[in-house]
XYZ file of C-alpha atoms in Angstrom:
546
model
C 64.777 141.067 52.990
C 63.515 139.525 56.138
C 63.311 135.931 57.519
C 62.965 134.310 60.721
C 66.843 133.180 61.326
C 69.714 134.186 59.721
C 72.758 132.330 59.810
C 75.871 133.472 59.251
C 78.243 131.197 58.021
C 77.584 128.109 55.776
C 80.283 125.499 57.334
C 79.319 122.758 59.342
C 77.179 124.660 62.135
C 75.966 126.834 60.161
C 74.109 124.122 58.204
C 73.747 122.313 61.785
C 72.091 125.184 62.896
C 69.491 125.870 59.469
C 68.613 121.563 59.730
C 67.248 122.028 63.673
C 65.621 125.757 62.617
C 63.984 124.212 59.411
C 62.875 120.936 61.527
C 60.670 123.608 63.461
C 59.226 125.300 60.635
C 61.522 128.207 60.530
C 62.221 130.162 57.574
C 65.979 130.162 57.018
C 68.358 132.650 55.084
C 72.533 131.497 54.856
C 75.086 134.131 54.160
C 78.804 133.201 53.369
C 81.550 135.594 52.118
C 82.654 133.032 49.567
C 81.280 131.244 46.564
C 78.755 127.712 46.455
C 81.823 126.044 45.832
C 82.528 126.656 49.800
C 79.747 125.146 51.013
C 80.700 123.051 54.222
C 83.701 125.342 55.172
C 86.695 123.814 56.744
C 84.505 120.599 57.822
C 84.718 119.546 53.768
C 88.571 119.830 54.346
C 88.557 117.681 57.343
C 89.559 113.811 58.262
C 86.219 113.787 59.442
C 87.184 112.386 62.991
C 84.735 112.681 65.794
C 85.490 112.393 69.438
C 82.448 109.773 70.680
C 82.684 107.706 73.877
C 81.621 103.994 74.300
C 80.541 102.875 71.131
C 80.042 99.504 69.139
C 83.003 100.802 67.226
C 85.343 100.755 70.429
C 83.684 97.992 71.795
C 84.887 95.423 68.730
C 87.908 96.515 69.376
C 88.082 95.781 72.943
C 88.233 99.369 74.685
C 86.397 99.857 77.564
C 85.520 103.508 77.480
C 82.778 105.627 79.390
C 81.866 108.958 80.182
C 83.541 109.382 83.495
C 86.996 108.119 82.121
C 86.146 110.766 79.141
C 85.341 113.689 82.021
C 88.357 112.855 83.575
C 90.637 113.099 80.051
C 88.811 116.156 79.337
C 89.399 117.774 82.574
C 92.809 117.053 82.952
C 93.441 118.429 79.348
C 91.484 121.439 79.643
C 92.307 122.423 82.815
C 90.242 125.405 83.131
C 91.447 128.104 85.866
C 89.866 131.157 84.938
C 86.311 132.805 86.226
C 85.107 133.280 82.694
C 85.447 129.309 81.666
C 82.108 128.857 83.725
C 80.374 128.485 80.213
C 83.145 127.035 78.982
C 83.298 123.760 81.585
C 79.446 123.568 81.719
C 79.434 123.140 77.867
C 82.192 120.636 78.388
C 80.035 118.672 80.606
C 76.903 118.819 78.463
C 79.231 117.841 75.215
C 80.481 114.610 77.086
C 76.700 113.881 77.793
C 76.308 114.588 74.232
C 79.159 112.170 72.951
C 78.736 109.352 75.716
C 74.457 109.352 74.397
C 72.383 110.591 71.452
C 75.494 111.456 69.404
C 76.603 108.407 67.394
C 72.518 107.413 67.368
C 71.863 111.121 65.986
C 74.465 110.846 63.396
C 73.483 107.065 62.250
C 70.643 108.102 61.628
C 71.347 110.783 59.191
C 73.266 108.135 57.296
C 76.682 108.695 58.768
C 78.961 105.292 59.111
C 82.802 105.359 60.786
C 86.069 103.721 59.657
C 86.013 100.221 62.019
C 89.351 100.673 63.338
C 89.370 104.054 66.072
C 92.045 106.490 66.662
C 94.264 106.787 68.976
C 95.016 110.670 68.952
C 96.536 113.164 71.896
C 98.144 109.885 73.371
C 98.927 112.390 76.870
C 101.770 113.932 78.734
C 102.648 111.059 81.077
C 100.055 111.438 83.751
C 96.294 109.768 84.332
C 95.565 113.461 85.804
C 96.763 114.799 83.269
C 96.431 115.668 79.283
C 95.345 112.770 76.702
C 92.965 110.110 75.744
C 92.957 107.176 78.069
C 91.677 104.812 75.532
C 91.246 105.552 71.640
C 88.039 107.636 70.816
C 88.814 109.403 66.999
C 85.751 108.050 64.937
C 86.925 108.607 61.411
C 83.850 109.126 59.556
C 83.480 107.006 56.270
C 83.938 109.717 53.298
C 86.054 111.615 55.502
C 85.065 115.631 56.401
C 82.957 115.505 52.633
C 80.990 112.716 54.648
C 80.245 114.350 57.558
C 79.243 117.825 55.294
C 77.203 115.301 53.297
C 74.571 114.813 55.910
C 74.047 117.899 56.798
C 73.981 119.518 52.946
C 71.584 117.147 52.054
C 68.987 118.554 53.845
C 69.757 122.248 53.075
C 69.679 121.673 49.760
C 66.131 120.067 49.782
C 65.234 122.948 52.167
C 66.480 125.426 48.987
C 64.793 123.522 46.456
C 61.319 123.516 48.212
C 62.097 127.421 48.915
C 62.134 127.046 52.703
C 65.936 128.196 52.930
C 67.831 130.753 51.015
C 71.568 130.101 50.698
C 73.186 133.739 49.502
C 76.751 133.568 48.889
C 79.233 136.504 48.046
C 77.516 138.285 50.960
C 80.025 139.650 53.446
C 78.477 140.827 56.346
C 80.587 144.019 57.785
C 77.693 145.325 60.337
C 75.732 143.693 62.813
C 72.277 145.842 62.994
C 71.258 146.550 66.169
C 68.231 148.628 67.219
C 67.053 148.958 71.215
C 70.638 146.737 72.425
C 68.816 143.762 70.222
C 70.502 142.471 67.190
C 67.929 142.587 64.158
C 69.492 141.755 61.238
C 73.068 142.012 59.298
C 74.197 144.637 56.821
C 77.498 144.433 54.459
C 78.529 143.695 50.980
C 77.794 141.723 47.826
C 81.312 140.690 46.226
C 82.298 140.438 43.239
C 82.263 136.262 41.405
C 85.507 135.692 40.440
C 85.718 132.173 39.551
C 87.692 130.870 42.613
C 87.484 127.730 43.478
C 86.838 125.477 46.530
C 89.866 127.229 49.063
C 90.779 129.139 46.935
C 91.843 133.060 47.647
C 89.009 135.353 46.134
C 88.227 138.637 45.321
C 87.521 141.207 47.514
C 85.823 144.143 45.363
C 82.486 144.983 46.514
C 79.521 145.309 43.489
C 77.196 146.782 46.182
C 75.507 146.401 49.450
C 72.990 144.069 51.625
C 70.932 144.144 54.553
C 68.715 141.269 56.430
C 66.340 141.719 58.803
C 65.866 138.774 61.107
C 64.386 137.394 64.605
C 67.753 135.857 65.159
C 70.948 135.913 63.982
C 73.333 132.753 64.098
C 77.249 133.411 63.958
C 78.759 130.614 62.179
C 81.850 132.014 60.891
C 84.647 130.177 62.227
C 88.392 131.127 63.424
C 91.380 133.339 62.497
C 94.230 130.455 61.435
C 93.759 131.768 58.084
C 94.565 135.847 59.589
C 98.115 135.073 60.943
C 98.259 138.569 62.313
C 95.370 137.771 64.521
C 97.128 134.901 65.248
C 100.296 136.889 66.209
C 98.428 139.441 68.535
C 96.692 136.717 70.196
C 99.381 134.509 70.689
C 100.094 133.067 74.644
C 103.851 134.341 74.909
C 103.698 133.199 78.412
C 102.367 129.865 78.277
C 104.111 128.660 74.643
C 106.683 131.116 74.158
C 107.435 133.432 71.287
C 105.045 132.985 68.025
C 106.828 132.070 65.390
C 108.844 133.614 62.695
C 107.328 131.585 60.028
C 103.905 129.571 59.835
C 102.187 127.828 57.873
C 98.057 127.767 57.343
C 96.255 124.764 57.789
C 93.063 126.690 56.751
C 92.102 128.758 53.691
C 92.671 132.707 53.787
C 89.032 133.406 54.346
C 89.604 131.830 57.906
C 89.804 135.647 59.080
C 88.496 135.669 62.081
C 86.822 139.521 61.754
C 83.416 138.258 62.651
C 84.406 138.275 66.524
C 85.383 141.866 65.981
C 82.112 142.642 64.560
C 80.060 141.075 66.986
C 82.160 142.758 69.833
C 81.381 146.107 68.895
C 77.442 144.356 68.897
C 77.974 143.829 72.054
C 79.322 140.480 72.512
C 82.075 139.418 75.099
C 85.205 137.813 73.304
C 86.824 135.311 76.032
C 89.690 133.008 75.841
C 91.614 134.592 73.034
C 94.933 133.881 74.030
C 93.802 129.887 73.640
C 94.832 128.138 70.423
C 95.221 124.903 68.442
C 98.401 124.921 66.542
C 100.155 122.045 65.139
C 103.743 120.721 65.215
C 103.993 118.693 62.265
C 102.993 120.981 59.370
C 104.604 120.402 55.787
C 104.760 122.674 52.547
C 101.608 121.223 50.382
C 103.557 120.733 47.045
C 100.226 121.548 45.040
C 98.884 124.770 46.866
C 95.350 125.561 46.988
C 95.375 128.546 49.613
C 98.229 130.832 50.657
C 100.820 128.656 52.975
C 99.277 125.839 52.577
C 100.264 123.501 55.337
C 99.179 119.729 55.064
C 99.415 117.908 58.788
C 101.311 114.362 59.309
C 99.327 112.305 61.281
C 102.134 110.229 62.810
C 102.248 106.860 64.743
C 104.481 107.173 67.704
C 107.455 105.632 66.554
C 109.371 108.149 63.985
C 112.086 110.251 65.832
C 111.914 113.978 66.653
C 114.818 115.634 66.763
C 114.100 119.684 67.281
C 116.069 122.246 64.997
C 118.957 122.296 66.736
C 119.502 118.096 66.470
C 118.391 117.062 69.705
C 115.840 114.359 70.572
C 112.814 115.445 71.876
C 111.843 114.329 75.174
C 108.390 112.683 76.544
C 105.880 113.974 76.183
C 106.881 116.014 73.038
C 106.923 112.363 70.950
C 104.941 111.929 68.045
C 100.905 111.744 68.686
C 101.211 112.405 71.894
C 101.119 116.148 73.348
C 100.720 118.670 70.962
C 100.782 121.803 72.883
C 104.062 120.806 74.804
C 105.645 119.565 72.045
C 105.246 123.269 70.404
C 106.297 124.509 73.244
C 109.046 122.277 73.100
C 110.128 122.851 69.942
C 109.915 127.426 70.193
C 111.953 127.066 73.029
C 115.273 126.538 70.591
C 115.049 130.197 68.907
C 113.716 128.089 65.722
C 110.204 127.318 64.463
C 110.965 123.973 62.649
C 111.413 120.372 63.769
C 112.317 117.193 62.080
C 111.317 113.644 62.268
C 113.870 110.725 61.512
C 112.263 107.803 60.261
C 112.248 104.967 57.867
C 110.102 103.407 54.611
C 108.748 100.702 56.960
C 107.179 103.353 59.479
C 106.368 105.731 56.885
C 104.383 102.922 55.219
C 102.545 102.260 58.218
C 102.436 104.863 60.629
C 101.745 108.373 57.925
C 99.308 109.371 57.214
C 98.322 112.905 55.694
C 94.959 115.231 57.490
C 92.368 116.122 54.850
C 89.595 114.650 52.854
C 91.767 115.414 49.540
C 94.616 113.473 51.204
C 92.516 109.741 52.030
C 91.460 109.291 48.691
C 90.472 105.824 49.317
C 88.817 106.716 52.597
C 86.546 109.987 50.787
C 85.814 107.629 47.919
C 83.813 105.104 50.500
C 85.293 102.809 48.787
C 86.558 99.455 50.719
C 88.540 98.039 47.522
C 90.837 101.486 47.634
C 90.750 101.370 51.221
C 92.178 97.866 51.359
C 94.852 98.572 48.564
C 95.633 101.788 49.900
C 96.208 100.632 53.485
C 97.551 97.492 53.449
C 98.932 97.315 49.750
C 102.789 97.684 49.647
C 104.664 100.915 50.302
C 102.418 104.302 51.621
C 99.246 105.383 50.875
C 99.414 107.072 47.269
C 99.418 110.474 48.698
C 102.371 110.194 51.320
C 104.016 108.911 48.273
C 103.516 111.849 46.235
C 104.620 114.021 49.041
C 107.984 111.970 49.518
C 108.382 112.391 45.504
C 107.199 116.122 45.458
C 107.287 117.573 48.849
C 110.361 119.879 49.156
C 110.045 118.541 53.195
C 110.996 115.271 52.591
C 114.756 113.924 52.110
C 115.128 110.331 51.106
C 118.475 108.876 51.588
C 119.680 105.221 51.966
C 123.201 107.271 54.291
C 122.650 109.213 57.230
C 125.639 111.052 56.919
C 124.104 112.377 53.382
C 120.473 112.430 55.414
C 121.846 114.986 58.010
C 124.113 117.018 55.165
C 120.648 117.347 53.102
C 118.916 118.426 56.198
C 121.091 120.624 56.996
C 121.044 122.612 53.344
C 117.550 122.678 53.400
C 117.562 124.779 56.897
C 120.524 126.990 55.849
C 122.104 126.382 58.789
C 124.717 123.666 59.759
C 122.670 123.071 62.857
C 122.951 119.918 63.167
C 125.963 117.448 64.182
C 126.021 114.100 62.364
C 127.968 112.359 64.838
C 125.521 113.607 68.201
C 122.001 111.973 65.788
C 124.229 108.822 65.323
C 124.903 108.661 68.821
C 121.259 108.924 69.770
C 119.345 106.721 67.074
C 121.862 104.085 67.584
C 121.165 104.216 71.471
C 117.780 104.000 71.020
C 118.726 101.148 67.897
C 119.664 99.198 70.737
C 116.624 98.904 72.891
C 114.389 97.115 69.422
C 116.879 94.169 70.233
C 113.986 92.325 73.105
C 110.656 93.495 74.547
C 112.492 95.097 77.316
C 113.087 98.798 77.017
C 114.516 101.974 79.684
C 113.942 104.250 76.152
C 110.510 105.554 76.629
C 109.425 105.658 73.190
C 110.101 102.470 72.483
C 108.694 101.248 75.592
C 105.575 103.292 73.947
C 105.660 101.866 70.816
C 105.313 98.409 72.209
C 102.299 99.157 74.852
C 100.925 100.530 71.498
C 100.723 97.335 69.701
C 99.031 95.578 72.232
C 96.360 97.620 71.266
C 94.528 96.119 67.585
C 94.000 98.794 65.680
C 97.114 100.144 65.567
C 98.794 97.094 65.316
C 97.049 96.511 62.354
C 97.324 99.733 60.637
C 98.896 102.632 62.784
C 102.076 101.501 64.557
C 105.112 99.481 63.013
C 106.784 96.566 64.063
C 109.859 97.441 66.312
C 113.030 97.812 63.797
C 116.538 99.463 64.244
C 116.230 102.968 62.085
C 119.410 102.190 60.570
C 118.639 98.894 59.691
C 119.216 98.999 55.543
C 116.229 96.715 55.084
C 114.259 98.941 56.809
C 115.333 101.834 54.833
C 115.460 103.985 52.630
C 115.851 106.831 55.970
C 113.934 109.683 55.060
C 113.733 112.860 57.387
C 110.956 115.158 56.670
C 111.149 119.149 57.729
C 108.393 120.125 59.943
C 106.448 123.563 60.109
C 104.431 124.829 62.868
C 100.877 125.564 61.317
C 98.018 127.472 62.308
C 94.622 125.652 62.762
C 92.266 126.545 65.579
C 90.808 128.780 67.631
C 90.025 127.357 71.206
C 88.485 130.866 72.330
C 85.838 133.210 71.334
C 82.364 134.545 71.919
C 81.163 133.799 75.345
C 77.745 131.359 74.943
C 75.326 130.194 77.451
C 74.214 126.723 76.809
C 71.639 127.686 74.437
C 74.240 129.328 72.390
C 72.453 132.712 73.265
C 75.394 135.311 73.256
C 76.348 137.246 76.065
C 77.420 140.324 76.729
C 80.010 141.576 79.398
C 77.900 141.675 82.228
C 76.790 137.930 81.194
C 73.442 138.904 80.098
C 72.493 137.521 76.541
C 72.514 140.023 73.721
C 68.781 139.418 72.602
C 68.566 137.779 69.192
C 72.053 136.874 68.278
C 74.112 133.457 69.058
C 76.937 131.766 67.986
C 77.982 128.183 67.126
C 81.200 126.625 65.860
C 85.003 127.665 65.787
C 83.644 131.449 66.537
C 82.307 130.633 70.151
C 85.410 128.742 70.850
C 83.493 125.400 69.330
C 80.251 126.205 72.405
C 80.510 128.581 75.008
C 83.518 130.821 74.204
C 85.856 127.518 74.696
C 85.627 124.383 75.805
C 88.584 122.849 75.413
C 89.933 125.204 77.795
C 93.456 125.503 77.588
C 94.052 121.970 75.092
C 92.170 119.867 72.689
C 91.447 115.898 72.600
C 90.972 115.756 68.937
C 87.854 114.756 67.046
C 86.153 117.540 69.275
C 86.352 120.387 66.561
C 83.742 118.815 64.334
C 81.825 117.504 67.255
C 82.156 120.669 69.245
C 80.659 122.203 65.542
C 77.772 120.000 65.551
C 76.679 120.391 69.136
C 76.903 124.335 69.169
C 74.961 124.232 66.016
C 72.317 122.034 67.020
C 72.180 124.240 69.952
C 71.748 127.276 68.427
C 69.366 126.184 65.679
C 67.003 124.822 68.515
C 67.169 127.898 70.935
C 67.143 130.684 67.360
């Protein structure tokens, strides 16, 4: 077979990538390792948040954002310090142009709408030099990750039906084929159907063999969370201490990350390996749909973390706010788990669970489910479940039977009743008047002065051992594997290079696999919403240089 671009991959850049290459009357072939019922990768999983700077969104809301205060968020988070993130920072640069212009007008027009009330995500570490949003930029998109997908399937599948784009699926490409130092084409296996199911762990038996010949390839592939021994070799000893004993995976197993192997040994440089997204606040999904599946709390800032050992975690390591420190934070105590101490009242307003499965109401598009969901009494149906279900959560109206519960579910008598007393009651006393010296709940209040999370993301200031705020629950947390913030080295035409920086001629790379656009341009941390975003730049990229 031979076509004008191949794409490899058939997530959210991949299909990115096929749109801008079909737009100028390219013919199109899309290979993915897994099933139809794939189609739209880890994007379909998503919340669907995207990272976009001064729009009409914000601006109802009263934020004053812009694209320097964004620069200086990003560059203070990323804090690149190494010769090879020259590709890396300029692709920074061009994504903040990207976010702070045509982004949101791009997007609108393709018939994508955003939840009214922006996030407030990666709060910071303490400093305006330093990590974190300023002001709150996480555009949940209305139908959630399937929404975003939406947009971009649409098109591809029109593209099919006219017979302008192939999509071939069970195709696992094992070779890049190479002929002169150029790239050419693919080669690999046809696997087996098995039945499996959107996530779902499938087959690997090969029924025979493949190989594509095109002008130019596009690697679309994605990261290693789901390969946790890729995860292990990679990990940053140094900079977050030791990995893990125990993770979780907030992506499917086919999240393998060999792709970046194969296009090594193509000739592509691999950069930034050692830089990852993990997260702190992982729990045990209580209905499995991959291996370890890990489903993420996204928490307002007021529940109490108390690391394994049954101290309180310090600023910044407080909920929402620094992810990488906090993980940091919490490896430092020999352990890999956490816990948060919290109540029905902030549960019911400040949880909520990552994941288009998760938000329902929010995937439905529906406002009546939205409404009833969000501002109906107790949680959202699905925290619910997982305080009914969730082998995480402990529900107690005692703390002295809260800590002795927590405390059986570790296996360890780590932690001392009397020493949590001590410290939520200290902190109990600083709800009492707006004045606070306890930083959180100093936090907490600054918090509500901001709308949207008064109305929906942050409680009202309440003692934790107040009984009519209770029941207390405490919920376990796991540390769980999600993204890769390194990769294939990219110029800003998402050409791939080669060691010497030269581009390999006729392969590129878009997505999670070239560290989300230029082999990783988050540099060293992530502001959230920028995964997707960082998707659909590469991708347009790459479909408009392939």
């Amino acid at each position: 077979m031979k076509t004008d671009v191949l794409i490899v991959g058939a997530g959210l850049a991949g299909l990115v990538a096929a749109r801008e290459a079909l737009l100028r009357g390219r013919r199109v072939v899309i290979v993915d390792q897994e099933a139809e019922a794939n189609l739209g990768g880890q994007a379909w999983w998503s919340l669907g948040g995207l990272f976009m700077v001064d729009t009409p969104e914000q601006r109802r809301l009263g934020i004053r954002d812009s694209r320097d205060l964004a620069l200086s968020d990003w560059m203070g988070t990323a804090r690149f310090d190494r010769p090879e993130d020259h590709w890396p920072r300029l692709w920074a640069e061009a994504f903040l142009d990207y976010a702070a212009g045509p982004m949101r007008r791009e997007l609108h027009a393709l018939g994508a709408r955003w939840f009214p009330v922006v996030g407030w995500a990666e709060r910071g570490g303490g400093w305006g030099s330093g990590h974190g949003n300023s002001v709150p930029r996480f555009h949940v998109t209305w139908g959630t990750g399937t929404g975003v997908v939406e947009i971009f399937e649409r098109p591809a599948r029109e593209a099919a039906a006219a017979g302008k784009l192939q999509l071939l699926f069970r195709r696992r490409v094992t070779r890049l084929v190479t002929r002169n130092g150029a790239v050419v084409g693919v080669a690999g296996e046809v696997l087996a159907g098995d039945g499996a199911g959107r996530g779902e762990a499938s087959t690997r038996e090969s029924v025979g063999e493949f190989e594509i010949e095109a002008e130019s390839v596009i690697l679309a592939t994605g990261g290693i969370g789901g390969n946790h021994d890729l995860v292990r070799a990679a990990w940053p000893t140094e900079r977050l201490g030791p990995a893990p004993a125990h993770m979780l995976s907030g992506v499917p197993a086919h999240v393998d990350g060999l792709m970046q192997g194969i296009a090594a040994a193509a000739g592509a440089r691999l950069i930034n390996g050692d830089r990852m997204w993990h997260y702190c606040e992982g729990v045990e999904n209580w209905r499995p749909i991959w291996p370890r599946h890990a489903i993420r709390i996204l928490p307002g800032p007021s529940s109490l973390w108390f690391d394994a050992l049954g101290a309180r975690m310090e600023p910044p390591c407080l909920p929402g706010f620094d992810t990488l420190a906090t993980l940091r934070r919490i490896l430092s105590t020999g352990k890999d788990w956490s816990w948060f101490v919290t109540t029905q009242k902030i549960v019911e307003k400040e949880f909520a669970l990552s994941g288009s499965e998760q938000n329902a109401d929010l995937t439905s598009k529906s406002w009546a489910k939205v409404l009833k969901a969000r501002l109906g009494k107790g949680a959202t149906p699905e925290v619910e479940a997982f305080k009914r279900e969730g082998r995480d959560f402990i529900v107690e109206r005692d703390l002295s039977r809260l800590v002795a519960r927590m405390n059986d579910l570790a296996g360890e008598p780590l932690l001392d009743e009397a020493r949590m007393r001590a410290e939520i009651e200290a902190r109990d006393r600083q709800v009492a008047n707006p004045f606070a010296k306890d930083v959180q709940v100093a936090l907490v209040n600054a918090a509500r002065r901001y709308r949207g999370d008064r109305l929906i993301r942050t409680a009202k200031p309440h003692r934790i051992l107040a009984p009519s705020a209770g029941p207390l629950i405490a919920v376990r947390l796991h540390i769980m594997t999600r993204k890769s913030l390194g990769g294939i080295e990219t110029d800003l035409d998402s050409r791939a290079l080669g060691p010497r920086g030269a581009p390999v001629p006729g392969l590129f790379a878009a997505g999670e696999v070239a560290g989300f656009g230029g082999g990783g341009y988050h540099g060293v941390s992530a502001l959230e919403g920028t995964f997707l975003g960082g998707c659909i730049f590469s991708g347009r990229a790459a479909g408009r240089a392939a």
